[in-house]
Amino acid sequence: MLEPVHQADAHIVSTANPPHTPYIPHTADPGGPTDTGGLTNTVGPSDPVRLMDTGGSTDTVDVVVVGAGVAGLAAARHLTGAGLSVLVLEAAGAVGGRMTSEKVDGFRLDRSGRLLCTSYPELARTPGLETLSLRTFSPGVLLHSEGRHHRAGESFQPTAGRRGARRGAALSAVRGTRGALTAVRALASAPRSARPQASHRGRPHPAAPGPLGGPADRARLATVLARLAATPPERLLSRPQVSAAQALSGYGVPPGAVEGFLRPLLAALLGDPALTSSSRCADLALHAFATGRLCLPEGGADALPELLAAGLPPGSVRTGVRVTAVSTTSVTTREAGEIGCRAVVLATGARSAAALLPGLRVPAHHAATVLHHTTDEPPLTEPVLLLDADRGGPVAHTAVLSQVDPGRAPAGRALVTSVVLGRPAGPDGPGGTTALDAEVRAHLARLYRTSTSRWELLAVHHDAEAVPAMNVPHDARRPVRVLSGLYVCGDHRGVSGLQGELLSARRAARAVLADAGVRRPLAAGRSLETAA
């Protein structure tokens, strides 16, 4: 049984170092246990560990981690927690990788449209994230269909849980199979029009059935989602694979619910508009959605990597340093020359990793474009994710993020963030941005049922490689060990997204420790080999 992720208020500390910071090695305490042939003794939580005897040399560290994104920082936290000295090198000027935010006129604007779930197991297993504050969306989603809003899912948390969510406490809503059944039945409950629709006679229209259909159709959907919610992730990963698009017809769900709910929801969760991803990954995404709550880090996406970096030893993160070559015993950098080490963990994106390790597989990627608008009044007052069941425009999903996390916008302003899967296909010039913005505004006017002509565009962020593709056949546990002393992690080694990044980091750290003979468990919980 996956236990809920209990969150507390975060204390975010920025640890970004200035570019081109000189390399200052962080060495293990000479008084700590060493073993020239690989350690076999269990060590205490504060004991530093050397992977091999250095004869008193101080110009090396145990492990160099290349890349200060989420995967690299999480791997570093696991390794330092096991007593190893670690140096994290990042080519950019700040930590975070894809999970970075831009500050514009009092707004905090995420560069990616990544959605998180409170039910991700690695949020509870990664050192440092126990104090991460998450802001939750309302349960379920809001569907726009034929000019009306329909709710897919109602609140199934107790009153105390809802109060905790408002404070930023991310509570998992499901405890075991019984909780999963209850939660998912609520998720698939009768859709209700979000706002009463008055007739010309002044009397409200009867509630339209919406894309989920009538009671019998909703019951079938509830059964399917309940089964996915109650199935352990390792069993989902053992199922035969087809594309997610093909799998939709095999769920036994009415066509209206497939096209109006499951398809747009999976496109948003997977970042894959055509649903070419493996059905296993689609099942995992629905499992996480049904057993938790959609959420975002309080204060911006960069709060999560900054929290990871804040817990590392001083001097162990260096930004503005580009690695040009790696081996099992050193890395070569453009700014600091050669740095000796006993192991290297490559935690960059797939393409950058392959540039340093020729022959490493580079998957295809899905592009995404994030547009941030501001307006005087929020077009929706509820902190809910809005999907277009009709798929009548470029926007895959949108939300008034200032209602989800008020700290992302200055007082008196609303922040509307929308994600386009793909685009822009042409040059990223001002004209291209203007054309896309006009198309998105027209779509948002229909989705929110309000004029967007006076909305102000704050920023557009496009990432051509936002999400590693998980096309069939997809290996959700690609090897993280290249050879003894050389390892690779990132969501391109497993399942795309934050859960995949954190899990790959823990797998890579465990491989480093196993090769070193260090027998310290990284975290309580189920086996490392269980992906979710």
Coordinates of C-alpha atoms in Angstrom, one line a residue:
M1 CA 0.0 0.0 0.0
L2 CA 1.3 3.4 -0.9
E3 CA 1.2 5.7 2.1
P4 CA 0.1 9.3 1.7
V5 CA 2.7 12.0 1.2
H6 CA 2.5 14.3 4.2
Q7 CA 3.9 17.8 3.5
A8 CA 4.8 20.7 5.7
D9 CA 5.4 24.3 5.0
A10 CA 8.6 24.7 3.0
H11 CA 11.6 26.9 3.8
I12 CA 13.0 27.6 0.4
V13 CA 16.6 28.6 0.3
S14 CA 18.3 29.6 -3.0
T15 CA 21.6 27.9 -3.5
A16 CA 22.4 29.0 -7.0
N17 CA 26.1 29.9 -7.3
P18 CA 27.4 32.6 -9.6
P19 CA 28.6 31.4 -13.0
H20 CA 32.2 30.2 -13.3
T21 CA 32.6 29.6 -9.5
P22 CA 36.1 28.2 -9.0
Y23 CA 36.2 24.5 -8.2
I24 CA 36.8 23.8 -4.5
P25 CA 36.8 20.1 -3.8
H26 CA 34.8 18.7 -1.0
T27 CA 36.7 15.7 0.4
A28 CA 35.7 13.0 2.8
D29 CA 37.0 13.1 6.3
P30 CA 40.3 11.2 6.4
G31 CA 39.2 9.7 9.7
G32 CA 36.2 8.0 8.0
P33 CA 36.3 4.3 7.1
T34 CA 38.1 3.4 3.9
D35 CA 38.7 0.2 1.9
T36 CA 41.1 -0.1 -1.0
G37 CA 39.1 -2.9 -2.5
G38 CA 35.6 -1.5 -2.2
L39 CA 33.8 -1.0 1.0
T40 CA 31.9 -3.9 2.6
N41 CA 31.2 -2.5 6.0
T42 CA 27.9 -0.8 6.9
V43 CA 28.6 2.8 7.9
G44 CA 26.8 5.2 10.2
P45 CA 24.6 8.0 8.9
S46 CA 27.3 10.7 9.5
D47 CA 30.4 8.6 8.5
P48 CA 32.0 9.8 5.2
V49 CA 33.0 7.1 2.8
R50 CA 35.8 6.8 0.2
L51 CA 35.3 4.5 -2.7
M52 CA 39.1 3.8 -2.7
D53 CA 42.2 4.8 -1.0
T54 CA 43.7 8.0 -2.4
G55 CA 47.0 8.0 -0.5
G56 CA 46.0 11.2 1.3
S57 CA 45.2 13.1 -2.0
T58 CA 42.7 16.0 -1.6
D59 CA 42.2 16.8 -5.3
T60 CA 39.4 14.3 -5.8
V61 CA 35.8 13.7 -4.7
D62 CA 34.0 10.4 -4.4
V63 CA 31.4 11.2 -7.0
V64 CA 30.9 13.9 -9.6
V65 CA 27.3 14.5 -10.7
V66 CA 27.0 16.2 -14.1
G67 CA 23.8 18.2 -14.2
A68 CA 22.0 20.1 -11.4
G69 CA 18.4 19.3 -12.5
V70 CA 16.1 17.4 -10.3
A71 CA 17.6 14.0 -11.1
G72 CA 21.2 15.1 -10.4
L73 CA 20.4 16.9 -7.2
A74 CA 18.3 14.0 -5.9
A75 CA 21.1 11.6 -6.7
A76 CA 23.5 13.9 -4.9
R77 CA 21.2 14.0 -1.8
H78 CA 21.1 10.1 -1.7
L79 CA 24.9 9.8 -2.1
T80 CA 25.8 12.5 0.5
G81 CA 23.3 10.9 2.9
A82 CA 25.2 7.6 2.5
G83 CA 28.4 9.4 3.5
L84 CA 30.0 10.0 0.1
S85 CA 31.6 13.3 -1.0
V86 CA 29.8 14.7 -4.1
L87 CA 30.4 17.6 -6.5
V88 CA 27.5 18.6 -8.7
L89 CA 28.5 20.5 -11.9
E90 CA 25.9 22.5 -13.9
A91 CA 26.5 24.3 -17.2
A92 CA 23.7 26.8 -16.6
G93 CA 23.7 29.7 -14.2
A94 CA 21.3 28.1 -11.8
V95 CA 20.1 24.7 -10.6
G96 CA 16.8 23.2 -11.7
G97 CA 17.0 22.0 -15.3
R98 CA 13.4 21.9 -16.6
M99 CA 12.0 22.9 -13.2
T100 CA 12.9 26.6 -13.3
S101 CA 10.8 29.7 -12.9
E102 CA 11.1 33.2 -14.3
K103 CA 10.4 36.3 -12.2
V104 CA 8.5 39.0 -14.1
D105 CA 7.0 42.1 -12.4
G106 CA 6.1 40.2 -9.2
F107 CA 4.9 37.0 -11.1
R108 CA 6.6 33.6 -10.8
L109 CA 6.3 31.9 -14.2
D110 CA 7.3 28.3 -14.6
R111 CA 9.2 27.5 -17.8
S112 CA 7.5 24.1 -18.1
G113 CA 3.8 23.1 -17.8
R114 CA 4.6 20.0 -15.8
L115 CA 1.8 18.7 -13.6
L116 CA 2.7 16.8 -10.4
C117 CA 0.7 14.4 -8.3
T118 CA 0.7 14.1 -4.5
S119 CA 0.7 10.3 -4.8
Y120 CA 4.2 10.1 -6.4
P121 CA 6.0 7.7 -4.1
E122 CA 9.4 9.4 -4.6
L123 CA 8.2 12.6 -3.1
A124 CA 8.3 10.8 0.2
R125 CA 11.5 8.8 -0.5
T126 CA 13.8 11.6 -1.6
P127 CA 15.8 13.3 1.2
G128 CA 14.9 16.9 1.6
L129 CA 11.5 16.8 0.0
E130 CA 9.7 16.1 3.3
T131 CA 9.5 19.8 3.8
L132 CA 8.3 20.6 0.3
S133 CA 5.1 22.6 0.3
L134 CA 2.7 21.7 -2.5
R135 CA -0.4 23.6 -3.6
T136 CA -3.1 21.2 -4.7
F137 CA -5.7 21.7 -7.5
S138 CA -9.3 20.9 -6.8
P139 CA -10.0 17.1 -7.1
G140 CA -10.6 15.9 -10.6
V141 CA -10.8 18.4 -13.6
L142 CA -13.2 20.8 -15.2
L143 CA -14.2 19.8 -18.8
H144 CA -15.3 22.3 -21.4
S145 CA -17.7 20.7 -23.8
E146 CA -20.1 22.4 -26.3
G147 CA -19.9 25.7 -24.5
R148 CA -20.5 24.4 -21.0
H149 CA -18.4 23.4 -18.1
H150 CA -18.7 20.0 -16.6
R151 CA -17.1 18.7 -13.5
A152 CA -15.3 15.3 -13.7
G153 CA -14.7 14.4 -10.0
E154 CA -15.8 15.8 -6.7
S155 CA -14.1 16.4 -3.4
F156 CA -13.4 13.1 -1.6
Q157 CA -11.0 14.4 1.0
P158 CA -12.2 15.0 4.6
T159 CA -12.7 18.6 5.7
A160 CA -9.4 18.7 7.6
G161 CA -7.6 17.5 4.4
R162 CA -9.1 20.3 2.4
R163 CA -8.0 22.8 5.0
G164 CA -4.5 21.3 4.9
A165 CA -4.5 21.5 1.1
R166 CA -5.2 25.2 1.3
R167 CA -2.2 25.6 3.6
G168 CA -0.1 23.8 1.0
A169 CA -0.1 20.5 2.8
A170 CA -0.2 17.8 0.1
L171 CA -2.1 14.9 1.4
S172 CA -2.6 11.7 -0.5
A173 CA -6.3 11.0 -0.7
V174 CA -6.2 7.2 -0.9
R175 CA -5.4 4.7 1.8
G176 CA -5.5 1.2 0.3
T177 CA -8.0 -0.4 -2.0
R178 CA -11.1 0.7 -0.1
G179 CA -9.9 4.3 -0.3
A180 CA -9.1 3.9 -4.0
L181 CA -12.5 2.7 -4.8
T182 CA -14.2 5.5 -2.9
A183 CA -12.0 8.1 -4.4
V184 CA -12.4 7.0 -8.0
R185 CA -16.1 6.7 -7.7
A186 CA -16.1 10.3 -6.6
L187 CA -13.8 11.2 -9.5
A188 CA -16.2 9.7 -12.0
S189 CA -19.3 11.0 -10.3
A190 CA -22.1 12.7 -12.2
P191 CA -20.7 15.8 -13.9
R192 CA -22.3 19.0 -13.0
S193 CA -22.4 22.2 -14.9
A194 CA -19.9 24.5 -13.2
R195 CA -22.3 27.4 -13.5
P196 CA -26.1 27.4 -13.9
Q197 CA -27.2 28.1 -17.4
A198 CA -30.3 30.4 -17.5
S199 CA -32.9 29.9 -20.3
H200 CA -34.5 32.8 -22.1
R201 CA -37.4 32.5 -19.6
G202 CA -35.1 33.0 -16.7
R203 CA -35.3 29.4 -15.5
P204 CA -32.2 27.2 -15.4
H205 CA -31.7 24.6 -18.0
P206 CA -31.6 21.0 -16.7
A207 CA -28.0 19.8 -16.2
A208 CA -26.6 18.4 -19.4
P209 CA -25.2 14.9 -19.2
G210 CA -21.8 16.2 -20.5
P211 CA -19.0 14.2 -22.0
L212 CA -19.1 11.4 -19.4
G213 CA -22.6 10.4 -20.3
G214 CA -25.4 9.2 -18.1
P215 CA -25.3 7.2 -14.8
A216 CA -24.6 3.9 -16.4
D217 CA -21.7 5.3 -18.4
R218 CA -20.2 7.0 -15.4
A219 CA -20.4 3.8 -13.4
R220 CA -18.4 1.9 -16.1
L221 CA -15.8 4.7 -16.0
A222 CA -15.7 4.5 -12.2
T223 CA -15.1 0.7 -12.4
V224 CA -12.2 1.1 -14.8
L225 CA -10.5 3.9 -12.8
A226 CA -11.1 2.0 -9.5
R227 CA -9.3 -1.0 -10.9
L228 CA -6.4 1.1 -12.1
A229 CA -6.2 2.9 -8.7
A230 CA -6.1 -0.4 -6.8
T231 CA -3.5 -2.1 -9.0
P232 CA 0.1 -1.8 -7.8
P233 CA 2.4 0.0 -10.2
E234 CA 4.7 -3.0 -10.7
R235 CA 1.7 -5.0 -12.0
L236 CA 0.8 -2.2 -14.3
L237 CA 4.3 -2.3 -15.7
S238 CA 4.0 -6.0 -16.4
R239 CA 1.0 -5.7 -18.7
P240 CA 1.3 -6.1 -22.5
Q241 CA 2.1 -2.9 -24.3
V242 CA 0.2 -1.1 -27.0
S243 CA 0.0 2.7 -27.6
A244 CA -2.1 4.7 -25.2
A245 CA -4.4 5.6 -28.1
Q246 CA -5.0 2.0 -28.8
A247 CA -5.5 1.2 -25.1
L248 CA -8.4 3.7 -24.8
S249 CA -10.7 1.4 -26.8
G250 CA -9.8 -1.5 -24.6
Y251 CA -10.7 0.1 -21.3
G252 CA -14.4 -0.7 -21.7
V253 CA -15.3 2.9 -21.3
P254 CA -18.1 4.6 -23.4
P255 CA -16.8 6.5 -26.4
G256 CA -18.0 9.8 -25.0
A257 CA -15.9 9.4 -21.8
V258 CA -12.9 8.3 -23.9
E259 CA -12.9 11.3 -26.2
G260 CA -14.2 13.8 -23.7
F261 CA -12.3 12.9 -20.6
L262 CA -9.6 10.2 -20.8
R263 CA -8.0 11.4 -24.1
P264 CA -7.6 15.1 -23.1
L265 CA -6.6 14.0 -19.5
L266 CA -3.9 11.6 -20.7
A267 CA -2.6 14.1 -23.2
A268 CA -2.1 16.6 -20.4
L269 CA -0.6 14.1 -18.0
L270 CA 1.8 12.6 -20.5
G271 CA 2.5 15.7 -22.6
D272 CA 1.7 13.5 -25.6
P273 CA -1.1 14.9 -27.8
A274 CA -1.3 11.9 -30.1
L275 CA -1.0 9.4 -27.2
T276 CA 1.8 7.4 -28.9
S277 CA 3.1 6.6 -25.4
S278 CA 3.1 3.1 -24.0
S279 CA -0.2 2.0 -22.5
R280 CA 1.8 1.0 -19.4
C281 CA 2.8 4.7 -18.9
A282 CA -0.8 5.7 -19.5
D283 CA -1.9 3.3 -16.8
L284 CA 0.7 4.7 -14.4
A285 CA -0.5 8.2 -15.1
L286 CA -4.1 7.3 -14.4
H287 CA -3.1 5.4 -11.3
A288 CA -1.3 8.5 -9.9
F289 CA -4.2 10.8 -10.9
A290 CA -6.8 8.6 -9.3
T291 CA -4.9 8.0 -6.0
G292 CA -3.7 11.6 -5.4
R293 CA -4.2 15.2 -6.3
L294 CA -2.7 17.3 -9.0
C295 CA -0.4 19.8 -7.5
L296 CA 2.4 22.3 -8.0
P297 CA 5.3 23.4 -5.8
E298 CA 4.4 26.5 -3.7
G299 CA 6.2 29.6 -5.0
G300 CA 7.2 28.1 -8.4
A301 CA 8.6 25.0 -9.9
D302 CA 12.2 26.0 -8.9
A303 CA 11.2 25.6 -5.2
L304 CA 11.7 21.8 -5.5
P305 CA 15.3 21.8 -7.0
E306 CA 16.4 24.6 -4.8
L307 CA 15.2 22.7 -1.7
L308 CA 17.2 19.7 -2.8
A309 CA 20.3 21.8 -3.4
A310 CA 19.9 23.6 0.0
G311 CA 20.5 20.3 1.8
L312 CA 23.8 19.5 0.1
P313 CA 27.1 20.4 1.8
P314 CA 28.4 23.9 1.2
G315 CA 30.5 24.1 -2.0
S316 CA 29.2 20.9 -3.5
V317 CA 27.2 22.6 -6.2
R318 CA 29.0 24.6 -9.0
T319 CA 27.0 26.4 -11.7
G320 CA 28.4 27.8 -14.9
V321 CA 30.8 24.9 -15.4
R322 CA 30.4 22.9 -18.6
V323 CA 31.7 19.3 -18.7
T324 CA 33.3 18.3 -22.0
A325 CA 34.4 14.7 -21.3
V326 CA 33.8 12.0 -18.7
S327 CA 35.5 8.8 -17.6
T328 CA 35.2 6.5 -14.6
T329 CA 37.9 8.4 -12.7
S330 CA 37.5 12.1 -13.8
V331 CA 35.6 14.7 -15.7
T332 CA 37.0 17.4 -17.9
T333 CA 35.5 20.9 -17.7
R334 CA 35.9 24.0 -19.9
E335 CA 36.2 26.3 -16.9
A336 CA 38.0 24.2 -14.2
G337 CA 40.0 21.7 -16.1
E338 CA 40.1 18.1 -15.0
I339 CA 38.5 17.0 -11.7
G340 CA 39.4 13.6 -10.3
C341 CA 36.7 11.3 -8.8
R342 CA 35.9 7.7 -8.2
A343 CA 32.6 7.7 -10.0
V344 CA 30.6 9.8 -12.4
V345 CA 26.8 10.2 -12.6
L346 CA 25.5 11.8 -15.8
A347 CA 22.2 13.5 -14.9
T348 CA 21.7 15.7 -17.9
G349 CA 19.1 15.4 -20.6
A350 CA 19.3 12.5 -23.0
R351 CA 20.9 14.4 -25.8
S352 CA 23.6 16.0 -23.7
A353 CA 24.3 12.7 -22.0
A354 CA 24.7 11.1 -25.4
A355 CA 27.2 13.8 -26.4
L356 CA 29.4 12.7 -23.5
L357 CA 28.7 9.0 -23.9
P358 CA 28.4 8.2 -27.7
G359 CA 26.1 5.3 -28.3
L360 CA 23.7 6.2 -25.5
R361 CA 20.1 6.0 -26.7
V362 CA 18.4 9.3 -27.4
P363 CA 14.6 9.0 -27.4
A364 CA 12.3 11.2 -29.5
H365 CA 10.8 14.1 -27.6
H366 CA 7.5 15.9 -27.3
A367 CA 7.6 19.7 -27.5
A368 CA 5.6 22.0 -25.3
T369 CA 4.9 25.7 -25.2
V370 CA 3.8 27.5 -22.0
L371 CA 2.0 30.8 -22.2
H372 CA 1.4 33.0 -19.2
H373 CA -1.3 35.7 -19.2
T374 CA -2.4 38.2 -16.6
T375 CA -5.7 39.9 -16.1
D376 CA -7.5 42.0 -13.5
E377 CA -10.0 39.4 -12.4
P378 CA -9.6 35.6 -12.4
P379 CA -11.8 34.0 -15.1
L380 CA -12.4 31.1 -12.7
T381 CA -12.2 31.4 -8.9
E382 CA -11.7 27.7 -8.3
P383 CA -8.2 26.2 -8.4
V384 CA -9.1 23.6 -11.0
L385 CA -7.4 22.2 -14.1
L386 CA -9.5 23.1 -17.2
L387 CA -9.4 20.7 -20.2
D388 CA -11.1 21.0 -23.6
A389 CA -13.2 17.9 -24.2
D390 CA -13.9 19.2 -27.7
R391 CA -10.2 19.8 -28.6
G392 CA -11.2 22.9 -30.5
G393 CA -8.0 24.8 -30.3
P394 CA -4.2 24.6 -29.5
V395 CA -4.5 24.7 -25.6
A396 CA -4.2 21.2 -24.0
H397 CA -4.8 22.4 -20.5
T398 CA -5.1 25.7 -18.6
A399 CA -5.6 26.9 -15.1
V400 CA -5.7 30.1 -13.1
L401 CA -2.5 29.4 -11.2
S402 CA -2.9 32.4 -8.9
Q403 CA -6.0 30.6 -7.5
V404 CA -3.9 27.4 -7.0
D405 CA -0.9 29.3 -5.5
P406 CA -1.6 33.0 -4.7
G407 CA 2.1 33.6 -4.2
R408 CA 2.7 33.3 -7.9
A409 CA 1.1 36.6 -8.7
P410 CA 1.1 40.1 -7.1
A411 CA -1.9 41.2 -5.2
G412 CA -4.8 42.3 -7.4
R413 CA -3.7 40.3 -10.5
A414 CA -4.7 36.9 -11.8
L415 CA -2.2 34.6 -13.5
V416 CA -3.5 32.3 -16.2
T417 CA -1.1 29.6 -17.4
S418 CA -1.8 27.5 -20.5
V419 CA 0.1 24.7 -22.2
V420 CA 0.2 24.0 -25.9
L421 CA 1.5 20.5 -26.8
G422 CA 3.9 21.1 -29.7
R423 CA 4.1 24.4 -31.4
P424 CA 5.7 26.6 -32.5
A425 CA 6.6 24.7 -35.6
G426 CA 8.2 27.8 -37.3
P427 CA 10.8 30.3 -36.2
D428 CA 10.6 31.6 -32.6
G429 CA 10.4 35.2 -33.7
P430 CA 8.1 37.9 -32.4
G431 CA 5.7 37.4 -35.3
G432 CA 5.5 33.7 -34.4
T433 CA 4.8 34.4 -30.8
T434 CA 2.1 37.0 -31.7
A435 CA 0.3 34.6 -34.0
L436 CA 0.4 31.8 -31.4
D437 CA -0.8 34.2 -28.7
A438 CA -3.8 35.3 -30.9
E439 CA -4.8 31.7 -31.5
V440 CA -4.4 30.8 -27.8
R441 CA -6.4 33.9 -26.7
A442 CA -9.3 32.9 -29.0
H443 CA -9.3 29.4 -27.6
L444 CA -9.0 30.6 -24.0
A445 CA -12.0 33.0 -24.5
R446 CA -14.1 29.9 -25.4
L447 CA -12.7 27.8 -22.6
Y448 CA -13.2 30.4 -19.9
R449 CA -16.3 31.9 -21.5
T450 CA -15.0 35.4 -21.2
S451 CA -13.3 38.1 -23.3
T452 CA -9.5 37.8 -23.4
S453 CA -8.8 40.9 -25.5
R454 CA -7.5 42.8 -22.5
W455 CA -5.3 40.0 -21.1
E456 CA -1.6 40.8 -21.1
L457 CA 0.9 38.2 -22.3
L458 CA 3.7 37.9 -19.7
A459 CA 5.9 35.3 -21.2
V460 CA 6.1 32.4 -23.7
H461 CA 8.4 29.4 -23.0
H462 CA 8.9 26.8 -25.7
D463 CA 10.8 23.6 -25.2
A464 CA 11.3 21.4 -28.2
E465 CA 12.4 18.5 -25.9
A466 CA 10.0 19.0 -23.0
V467 CA 9.1 15.4 -22.5
P468 CA 11.0 12.2 -23.5
A469 CA 8.7 10.1 -25.7
M470 CA 7.7 6.7 -24.2
N471 CA 6.7 5.0 -27.5
V472 CA 6.0 1.3 -27.7
P473 CA 7.9 -0.8 -26.8
H474 CA 9.1 1.3 -23.8
D475 CA 11.4 0.1 -21.1
A476 CA 10.4 1.8 -17.9
R477 CA 13.6 0.7 -16.2
R478 CA 16.4 1.4 -18.7
P479 CA 19.8 0.6 -17.1
V480 CA 21.4 3.4 -15.1
R481 CA 24.8 1.6 -14.8
V482 CA 27.0 2.0 -17.9
L483 CA 29.9 0.3 -16.2
S484 CA 31.5 0.3 -12.8
G485 CA 32.2 4.0 -12.0
L486 CA 29.9 5.5 -14.7
Y487 CA 26.2 5.9 -14.3
V488 CA 23.4 7.8 -16.0
C489 CA 20.0 9.0 -14.7
G490 CA 17.1 11.2 -15.7
D491 CA 13.5 10.6 -16.8
H492 CA 14.8 9.3 -20.2
R493 CA 15.9 6.2 -18.3
G494 CA 12.3 5.3 -17.2
V495 CA 9.0 7.1 -17.0
S496 CA 8.9 10.8 -18.1
G497 CA 8.1 13.3 -15.5
L498 CA 9.1 14.1 -11.9
Q499 CA 8.4 10.7 -10.5
G500 CA 10.6 9.1 -13.2
E501 CA 13.4 11.6 -12.5
L502 CA 13.4 11.0 -8.8
L503 CA 13.2 7.3 -9.2
S504 CA 16.1 7.1 -11.7
A505 CA 18.2 9.2 -9.3
R506 CA 17.6 6.7 -6.5
R507 CA 18.4 3.8 -8.8
A508 CA 21.6 5.4 -9.9
A509 CA 22.7 6.2 -6.4
R510 CA 22.0 2.7 -5.3
A511 CA 24.1 1.4 -8.2
V512 CA 27.0 3.6 -7.1
L513 CA 26.7 2.4 -3.6
A514 CA 26.4 -1.3 -4.7
D515 CA 29.6 -1.1 -6.8
A516 CA 31.3 0.6 -3.8
G517 CA 30.1 -2.1 -1.4
V518 CA 28.2 0.4 0.8
R519 CA 25.3 -1.4 2.3
R520 CA 23.2 1.5 3.6
P521 CA 19.5 1.7 2.6
L522 CA 18.6 4.9 0.7
A523 CA 15.0 5.1 1.9
A524 CA 12.3 3.1 3.5
G525 CA 9.6 1.6 1.3
R526 CA 9.3 -0.9 -1.4
S527 CA 12.0 -2.3 -3.6
L528 CA 14.0 0.1 -5.7
E529 CA 13.1 -1.8 -8.8
T530 CA 9.5 -0.8 -8.5
A531 CA 8.8 2.1 -10.9
A532 CA 5.8 4.3 -10.7

